[in-house]
Short mmCIF file of C-alpha atoms in Angstrom, two decimals:
data_model
loop_
_atom_site.label_atom_id
_atom_site.label_comp_id
_atom_site.label_asym_id
_atom_site.label_seq_id
_atom_site.Cartn_x
_atom_site.Cartn_y
_atom_site.Cartn_z
CA MET A 14 -4.92 4.37 3.12
CA LEU A 15 -8.11 4.63 3.67
CA VAL A 16 -11.35 6.32 5.51
CA GLU A 17 -8.89 7.81 8.20
CA VAL A 18 -6.37 10.77 6.45
CA ARG A 19 -3.76 10.38 8.50
CA GLU A 20 -1.71 12.95 10.14
CA PRO A 21 2.09 12.64 9.67
CA ALA A 22 3.68 12.31 13.27
CA SER A 23 5.32 16.05 12.95
CA MET A 24 1.74 16.94 13.23
CA ILE A 25 1.32 15.11 16.47
CA ARG A 26 4.01 16.31 18.28
CA ASP A 27 3.61 19.96 17.34
CA GLN A 28 -0.24 19.71 18.50
CA GLY A 29 0.00 18.28 21.87
CA ARG A 30 3.32 21.12 22.27
CA SER A 31 0.38 23.77 21.40
CA LYS A 32 -1.60 22.11 24.40
CA THR A 33 0.86 22.52 26.51
CA GLY A 34 2.12 25.88 25.99
CA GLY A 35 4.31 25.57 23.39
CA SER A 36 2.89 28.61 21.10
CA ALA A 37 3.12 31.20 23.74
CA GLY A 38 0.53 29.96 25.63
CA THR A 39 -1.87 30.87 23.26
CA GLY A 40 -3.51 27.33 23.08
CA ARG A 41 -3.59 28.04 18.48
CA HIS A 42 -2.65 25.01 16.32
CA THR A 43 1.14 25.61 15.00
CA SER A 44 1.43 24.45 11.48
CA PRO A 45 4.61 22.00 11.07
CA ARG A 46 7.72 22.54 9.73
CA THR A 47 8.68 19.77 7.12
CA PRO A 48 11.24 17.68 8.81
CA ARG A 49 14.62 18.01 6.96
CA TRP A 50 15.11 14.05 5.74
CA SER A 51 11.53 14.39 3.53
CA GLN A 52 13.08 17.31 1.56
CA TRP A 53 16.58 16.33 0.98
CA LEU A 54 16.25 12.63 0.34
CA PRO A 55 13.86 13.59 -3.20
CA ILE A 56 16.52 16.05 -4.04
CA THR A 57 19.26 13.31 -3.86
CA GLY A 58 17.27 10.99 -5.42
CA LEU A 59 17.26 13.52 -8.45
CA ALA A 60 20.95 14.30 -8.16
CA MET A 61 21.53 10.52 -8.40
CA VAL A 62 19.57 9.84 -11.91
CA PRO A 63 22.55 11.55 -14.02
CA LEU A 64 25.25 9.29 -12.54
CA HIS A 65 23.28 5.71 -13.80
CA THR A 66 25.31 3.77 -15.48
CA GLU A 67 24.61 0.37 -17.11
CA ALA A 68 27.01 -1.81 -14.67
CA PRO A 69 26.98 0.16 -11.36
CA SER A 70 29.37 -1.04 -8.42
CA THR A 71 28.25 -2.71 -5.50
CA ALA A 72 28.72 0.26 -3.25
CA ALA A 73 26.19 2.91 -6.10
CA VAL A 74 23.68 -0.24 -6.00
CA VAL A 75 23.37 -0.51 -1.83
CA VAL A 76 23.11 3.71 -1.77
CA ALA A 77 20.57 3.94 -5.03
CA SER A 78 18.72 1.05 -2.76
CA VAL A 79 18.87 3.36 0.55
CA ILE A 80 18.12 6.46 -1.32
CA LEU A 81 14.85 4.57 -2.75
CA ILE A 82 13.42 3.40 -0.11
CA GLY A 83 13.88 6.60 1.65
CA CYS A 84 11.89 8.27 -1.23
CA VAL A 85 8.85 5.89 -1.34
CA ILE A 86 8.65 7.07 3.10
CA ALA A 87 9.10 10.32 1.88
CA ALA A 88 6.84 10.64 -0.63
CA VAL A 89 3.91 8.64 1.37
CA HIS A 90 4.41 11.31 4.48
CA HIS A 91 3.63 13.95 1.99
CA GLY A 92 1.17 12.60 0.18
CA GLU A 93 -0.26 13.05 4.11
CA ILE A 94 0.38 16.34 4.37
CA ILE A 95 -1.33 16.89 1.52
CA ALA A 96 -4.20 15.15 2.00
CA HIS A 97 -4.65 16.39 5.47
CA LYS A 98 -4.87 20.06 4.00
CA VAL A 99 -7.81 18.95 1.42
CA GLY A 100 -9.63 16.39 3.49
CA GLU A 101 -11.50 13.65 2.81
CA PRO A 102 -12.85 12.17 0.31
CA PHE A 103 -9.73 13.78 -1.51
CA GLY A 104 -7.28 13.21 0.44
CA THR A 105 -7.76 9.35 0.12
CA LEU A 106 -7.30 9.67 -3.58
CA VAL A 107 -4.52 11.68 -3.33
CA LEU A 108 -2.79 8.69 -1.18
CA ALA A 109 -3.57 6.06 -2.94
CA GLY A 110 -2.77 7.78 -5.62
CA ALA A 111 0.76 8.37 -4.67
CA VAL A 112 1.34 4.84 -4.26
CA THR A 113 0.07 3.40 -6.79
CA VAL A 114 1.98 5.44 -9.03
CA ILE A 115 5.09 4.42 -6.87
CA GLU A 116 4.34 0.45 -7.29
CA ALA A 117 3.16 0.54 -10.30
CA SER A 118 6.46 2.70 -11.91
CA LEU A 119 8.80 -0.04 -10.40
CA ILE A 120 6.80 -2.42 -11.97
CA LEU A 121 6.86 -0.70 -15.39
CA ALA A 122 10.84 0.02 -14.78
CA MET A 123 11.49 -3.15 -14.59
CA MET A 124 9.83 -4.44 -16.80
CA LEU A 125 11.89 -1.69 -19.26
CA SER A 126 14.82 -2.09 -18.21
CA GLY A 127 14.90 -6.04 -17.03
CA SER A 128 14.21 -9.14 -19.02
CA ALA A 129 9.98 -7.49 -19.19
CA ASN A 130 9.06 -11.22 -17.50
CA PRO A 131 5.46 -10.92 -18.07
CA ASP A 132 4.61 -12.55 -15.31
CA LEU A 133 5.99 -9.72 -12.97
CA PRO A 134 2.88 -7.66 -12.63
CA ARG A 135 0.80 -10.82 -11.55
CA ASP A 136 4.08 -11.79 -9.13
CA THR A 137 3.69 -7.80 -7.28
CA VAL A 138 0.30 -8.05 -7.40
CA PHE A 139 -0.18 -11.40 -5.07
CA ALA A 140 2.47 -10.91 -3.18
CA ALA A 141 1.15 -7.81 -1.59
CA ILE A 142 -2.26 -9.64 -1.29
CA MET A 143 -0.68 -12.29 1.16
CA LEU A 144 1.40 -9.87 2.72
CA ILE A 145 -1.07 -7.43 3.65
CA LEU A 146 -3.43 -10.06 3.79
CA ASN A 147 -1.55 -12.45 6.42
CA GLY A 148 1.06 -10.58 7.02
CA LEU A 149 0.02 -7.24 8.48
CA VAL A 150 -3.66 -8.22 9.06
CA GLY A 151 -1.82 -11.50 11.03
CA GLY A 152 0.41 -8.24 12.64
CA CYS A 153 -2.24 -6.02 13.89
CA LEU A 154 -4.17 -8.37 14.83
CA LEU A 155 -1.04 -10.09 16.63
CA MET A 156 0.00 -7.12 18.55
CA GLY A 157 -2.94 -5.74 19.39
CA GLY A 158 -4.34 -8.93 20.96
CA ILE A 159 -0.73 -9.40 22.94
CA ARG A 160 -1.80 -6.15 23.64
CA HIS A 161 -5.25 -5.41 24.78
CA GLY A 162 -6.36 -9.09 24.67
CA GLU A 163 -9.87 -8.74 22.86
CA GLN A 164 -10.45 -5.84 20.21
CA LYS A 165 -13.27 -4.19 18.31
CA PHE A 166 -14.11 -3.07 14.93
CA VAL A 167 -16.78 -1.71 12.59
CA LEU A 168 -17.73 -5.35 10.73
CA GLU A 169 -19.98 -3.39 8.34
CA GLY A 170 -17.03 -1.50 6.74
CA VAL A 171 -14.56 -3.92 6.86
CA ASN A 172 -17.11 -6.56 5.33
CA ALA A 173 -17.21 -4.01 2.48
CA ALA A 174 -13.31 -4.32 2.11
CA LEU A 175 -13.27 -7.87 2.07
CA CYS A 176 -16.76 -8.19 -0.65
CA VAL A 177 -14.96 -6.32 -2.91
CA LEU A 178 -11.05 -7.52 -1.95
CA ALA A 179 -12.14 -11.19 -3.35
CA ALA A 180 -14.31 -10.35 -6.09
CA MET A 181 -11.30 -8.23 -7.80
CA ALA A 182 -8.80 -10.46 -6.92
CA ILE A 183 -10.57 -13.78 -8.28
CA LEU A 184 -12.12 -11.47 -11.15
CA VAL A 185 -8.77 -10.62 -12.33
CA LEU A 186 -6.45 -13.53 -11.17
CA VAL A 187 -8.46 -16.62 -11.31
CA LEU A 188 -11.06 -16.10 -13.60
CA PRO A 189 -8.91 -15.52 -16.92
CA GLY A 190 -6.87 -17.86 -16.19
CA VAL A 191 -9.23 -21.09 -16.05
CA ALA A 192 -11.91 -19.45 -18.59
CA THR A 193 -10.63 -21.38 -21.52
CA ASP A 194 -10.49 -25.27 -21.64
CA ALA A 195 -6.64 -24.43 -22.61
CA PRO A 196 -5.50 -21.56 -20.13
CA ALA A 197 -3.64 -19.12 -22.63
CA THR A 198 0.71 -18.49 -21.27
CA HIS A 199 -1.02 -14.69 -21.89
CA TYR A 200 -3.32 -12.86 -21.22
CA SER A 201 -5.61 -11.59 -24.62
CA PRO A 202 -6.07 -7.94 -25.16
CA ALA A 203 -9.59 -8.27 -24.61
CA GLN A 204 -8.69 -10.54 -21.37
CA LEU A 205 -6.51 -7.27 -20.27
CA SER A 206 -9.30 -5.15 -21.24
CA PHE A 207 -11.87 -6.99 -18.73
CA THR A 208 -9.61 -6.73 -15.45
CA ALA A 209 -8.50 -3.72 -16.06
CA LEU A 210 -12.53 -2.53 -16.45
CA VAL A 211 -14.05 -4.51 -14.03
CA SER A 212 -11.16 -3.21 -10.83
CA THR A 213 -11.65 0.18 -11.96
CA ILE A 214 -15.04 -0.24 -11.91
CA LEU A 215 -14.84 -1.73 -8.76
CA TYR A 216 -12.83 0.37 -6.97
CA GLY A 217 -14.19 3.32 -8.20
CA THR A 218 -17.80 2.22 -6.50
CA PHE A 219 -16.52 1.28 -3.27
CA ILE A 220 -14.79 4.71 -2.68
CA PHE A 221 -17.52 5.85 -3.61
CA VAL A 222 -18.99 4.45 -0.62
CA GLN A 223 -16.72 4.39 1.44
CA THR A 224 -15.97 8.43 1.27
CA ILE A 225 -19.33 9.25 0.95
CA ARG A 226 -22.67 6.96 0.79
CA HIS A 227 -21.66 5.32 3.81
CA ARG A 228 -18.26 6.84 5.53
CA ASP A 229 -19.82 5.94 9.12
CA TYR A 230 -18.92 2.09 8.53
CA PHE A 231 -15.31 3.09 8.31
CA LEU A 232 -15.00 5.41 10.88
CA PRO A 233 -13.01 4.13 14.50
CA GLU A 234 -15.97 4.10 17.18
CA GLY A 235 -13.92 6.36 19.63
CA THR A 236 -11.24 3.49 20.85
CA GLY A 237 -7.96 3.91 21.25
CA ASP A 238 -6.19 7.06 21.63
CA LEU A 239 -7.88 8.77 18.00
CA ALA A 240 -9.89 11.29 20.02
CA ALA A 241 -5.84 12.60 21.53
CA ASN A 242 -4.28 13.29 17.49
CA ALA A 243 -7.46 13.22 15.89
CA HIS A 244 -7.67 17.58 15.52
CA ALA A 245 -3.74 17.79 14.47
CA ALA A 246 -3.94 21.79 12.59
CA PRO A 247 -4.34 21.35 8.82
CA PRO A 248 -0.79 22.67 7.38
CA SER A 249 -0.19 25.95 5.99
CA ARG A 250 -0.67 26.63 1.91
CA ARG A 251 3.53 27.02 2.03
CA THR A 252 4.24 23.55 3.86
CA VAL A 253 1.58 22.30 1.31
CA ALA A 254 3.49 23.82 -1.63
CA ALA A 255 6.44 22.34 -0.58
CA SER A 256 4.52 18.83 -0.17
CA VAL A 257 3.82 19.27 -3.75
CA PHE A 258 6.84 19.56 -5.02
CA LEU A 259 8.80 17.54 -2.59
CA LEU A 260 5.70 14.74 -3.72
CA VAL A 261 6.44 14.79 -7.37
CA ALA A 262 10.47 14.94 -7.02
CA SER A 263 9.57 11.28 -5.07
CA LEU A 264 8.00 10.08 -7.76
CA VAL A 265 10.42 10.83 -10.14
CA SER A 266 13.11 9.98 -8.07
CA VAL A 267 11.48 6.22 -7.39
CA ILE A 268 11.05 5.59 -11.10
CA PHE A 269 14.63 6.17 -12.32
CA LEU A 270 15.87 4.74 -9.46
CA ALA A 271 14.29 1.36 -9.74
CA LYS A 272 14.85 1.33 -13.26
CA ALA A 273 18.28 1.73 -12.20
CA LEU A 274 18.18 -1.22 -9.80
CA SER A 275 16.13 -4.02 -11.97
CA GLY A 276 18.56 -5.12 -13.54
CA PRO A 277 20.73 -5.46 -10.65
CA VAL A 278 18.19 -6.79 -8.39
CA GLU A 279 17.23 -9.50 -11.13
CA ALA A 280 20.86 -10.78 -11.98
CA ALA A 281 21.29 -10.98 -7.99
CA VAL A 282 17.66 -13.00 -7.47
CA ALA A 283 19.19 -15.15 -10.94
CA ALA A 284 22.66 -15.83 -9.24
CA ALA A 285 21.19 -16.79 -6.21
CA ALA A 286 19.21 -19.12 -8.29
CA LEU A 287 16.31 -17.98 -5.98
CA PRO A 288 12.75 -18.04 -7.60
CA ARG A 289 12.29 -15.11 -9.76
CA ALA A 290 8.94 -14.25 -7.57
CA LEU A 291 11.11 -13.57 -5.22
CA VAL A 292 11.10 -10.01 -6.65
CA GLY A 293 7.54 -9.36 -6.67
CA ILE A 294 7.64 -9.71 -2.71
CA LEU A 295 10.76 -7.45 -3.15
CA ILE A 296 8.81 -4.96 -4.86
CA ALA A 297 5.57 -5.29 -2.99
CA SER A 298 7.47 -5.56 0.46
CA LEU A 299 8.85 -1.90 -0.62
CA VAL A 300 5.33 -0.39 -1.38
CA LEU A 301 4.21 -1.70 1.80
CA ALA A 302 6.46 -0.97 4.25
CA PRO A 303 5.97 2.47 5.28
CA GLU A 304 1.73 1.71 5.94
CA SER A 305 2.59 -1.48 7.61
CA VAL A 306 4.49 0.90 10.14
CA ALA A 307 1.76 2.73 10.74
CA ALA A 308 -0.56 0.12 10.34
CA LEU A 309 0.71 -1.87 13.28
CA ARG A 310 0.90 1.17 15.46
CA ALA A 311 -2.29 1.50 15.16
CA ALA A 312 -3.44 -1.61 16.19
CA ARG A 313 -1.00 -1.31 19.36
CA ARG A 314 -2.33 2.21 20.56
CA ASN A 315 -6.47 0.22 20.32
CA ARG A 316 -6.97 1.05 16.98
CA LEU A 317 -7.94 -1.74 14.86
CA GLN A 318 -10.40 0.17 13.00
CA THR A 319 -7.62 2.24 11.56
CA SER A 320 -4.84 -0.49 11.28
CA LEU A 321 -7.63 -2.84 9.02
CA ASN A 322 -9.04 0.74 6.78
CA LEU A 323 -4.99 1.12 5.57
CA ALA A 324 -3.93 -2.35 5.39
CA LEU A 325 -7.19 -3.92 3.31
CA GLY A 326 -7.43 -0.62 1.76
CA SER A 327 -3.76 -0.36 0.30
CA ALA A 328 -5.04 -4.33 -0.81
CA LEU A 329 -7.74 -2.80 -2.66
CA ALA A 330 -5.62 -0.13 -4.48
CA THR A 331 -3.21 -2.27 -5.56
CA ILE A 332 -5.70 -4.16 -7.67
CA GLY A 333 -7.87 -1.82 -8.30
CA LEU A 334 -5.19 0.98 -9.09
CA THR A 335 -2.05 -0.46 -9.89
CA ILE A 336 -3.87 -3.22 -12.33
CA PRO A 337 -5.69 -1.34 -14.80
CA VAL A 338 -2.31 0.70 -15.20
CA ILE A 339 -0.04 -2.43 -15.82
CA ALA A 340 -2.91 -4.03 -18.46
CA ILE A 341 -3.23 -0.62 -20.59
CA ALA A 342 0.59 -0.34 -20.28
CA ALA A 343 0.65 -3.50 -22.36
CA LEU A 344 -1.84 -2.95 -24.38
CA ALA A 345 -0.56 0.47 -25.40
CA SER A 346 3.17 -1.48 -25.75
CA GLY A 347 2.26 -4.89 -27.24
CA TRP A 348 4.07 -6.34 -24.03
CA PRO A 349 3.06 -10.23 -23.09
CA LEU A 350 1.37 -10.32 -19.64
CA SER A 351 0.38 -13.49 -17.35
CA LEU A 352 -2.10 -12.40 -14.71
CA ALA A 353 -3.23 -16.09 -13.84
CA LEU A 354 -2.30 -17.93 -10.64
CA ASP A 355 -0.45 -21.29 -10.32
CA PRO A 356 -3.23 -23.49 -9.19
CA GLU A 357 -0.69 -23.22 -5.84
CA SER A 358 -1.39 -19.79 -5.39
CA MET A 359 -5.17 -19.88 -5.92
CA THR A 360 -4.96 -22.42 -3.13
CA LEU A 361 -3.51 -19.45 -0.68
CA LEU A 362 -5.57 -17.44 -2.26
CA ALA A 363 -8.50 -18.94 -1.61
CA LEU A 364 -7.44 -20.13 2.43
CA SER A 365 -6.24 -16.61 2.52
CA LEU A 366 -9.45 -15.18 1.85
CA GLY A 367 -12.21 -17.98 3.69
CA VAL A 368 -9.49 -17.20 6.63
CA ALA A 369 -9.53 -13.36 6.32
CA ILE A 370 -13.34 -13.89 6.37
CA LEU A 371 -13.43 -15.96 9.21
CA SER A 372 -11.42 -13.82 10.88
CA PHE A 373 -13.75 -10.72 10.71
CA GLY A 374 -16.87 -11.96 11.08
CA THR A 375 -17.62 -11.28 14.64
CA GLY A 376 -16.94 -8.19 14.88
CA ARG A 377 -14.09 -8.92 17.44
CA THR A 378 -10.45 -10.33 17.06
CA THR A 379 -7.53 -11.99 19.62
CA ILE A 380 -4.52 -13.51 18.94
CA LEU A 381 -5.46 -16.85 17.89
CA GLN A 382 -6.46 -15.07 14.10
CA GLY A 383 -3.83 -13.26 14.12
CA ALA A 384 -1.06 -16.44 15.16
CA VAL A 385 -3.62 -17.93 12.04
CA HIS A 386 -2.71 -15.42 9.37
CA LEU A 387 0.42 -15.39 10.31
CA VAL A 388 1.40 -19.14 10.04
CA LEU A 389 -0.39 -18.50 6.15
CA LEU A 390 1.86 -16.11 5.14
CA ALA A 391 4.70 -18.41 6.38
CA ALA A 392 3.41 -21.12 4.36
CA TYR A 393 3.08 -18.40 1.06
CA VAL A 394 6.92 -17.39 1.53
CA PHE A 395 7.96 -21.07 2.23
CA THR A 396 6.21 -21.77 -0.90
CA THR A 397 7.39 -19.38 -3.02
CA ALA A 398 10.94 -20.18 -1.95
CA THR A 399 11.36 -23.78 -2.24
#
């Protein structure tokens, strides 16, 4: 969710129509209408909140799950509309804030309504990092390599993102667990405060560098079809006002629906005798779904810089924004919270970061790097499920 604020598809389609004479031949861009699905899904989610019961039926769980996923996608869509209107750097913060609220609310809702699993935030954050570094990045490199052979990107920007991501991941998920002779089961208040502080400082510094000081490091170099859709007409004030309301409605719906579904999800995982860490993978997959689709589409269009901005930006926001929120909530409520990874997870994290650094070391990628990252994803899923 970084650097390039992506115009929603409806804006791009509307732009194309205006260029071909769709606006009475005047050549002026017109503001697109908000898609109907992005209007009724948040409203439906709000309408389902009073219907929550302690023991929902299977049909109710399925319907609520579908509405929840739709509200997540709608929230990102309306965040993009607002971001396109306000421009950079505020547009980036709108998108990052919307996704962070979704992820943090899902975690907090499940901790409040479920079994208060102290490992859930760690499992979710670690799952998001692994899914992005190996699944999303691997998929983008493989798809782009198959279609275009070799793809290029701005090396300085990707290296900067990887530098911050490696520092935050190790300081938050590794260091507190190995800093003592006998690692504690739960983080102490001092450790939680430290992780929240370093995450905020590193992420804030990166945002400043990316949006103000060295913005050119993160801009595409004119490859692919960027020029064809980089100038979509800004939405009207009426459209933005509607998107602000619908964004809030989407986020509220996500929070309450996640709280209602937390119990059935954990019960289903326990009934299937599956590791509880899979719940974190499910949450991370849900949160990353909209941005993953956008990143894969950009790679297919030979816009690898955009794909990497989206992927690595999502990973940075996962730690830099979600961890401080969860840490503050845990300190305020007295929850036990553990963010330290076990040795197996530390190995996978170090391997993933090392491979990413090598993959992006030359500024060019092929299908080989994509295949390696996808194998690492398979290894992560296998070790988690067994």
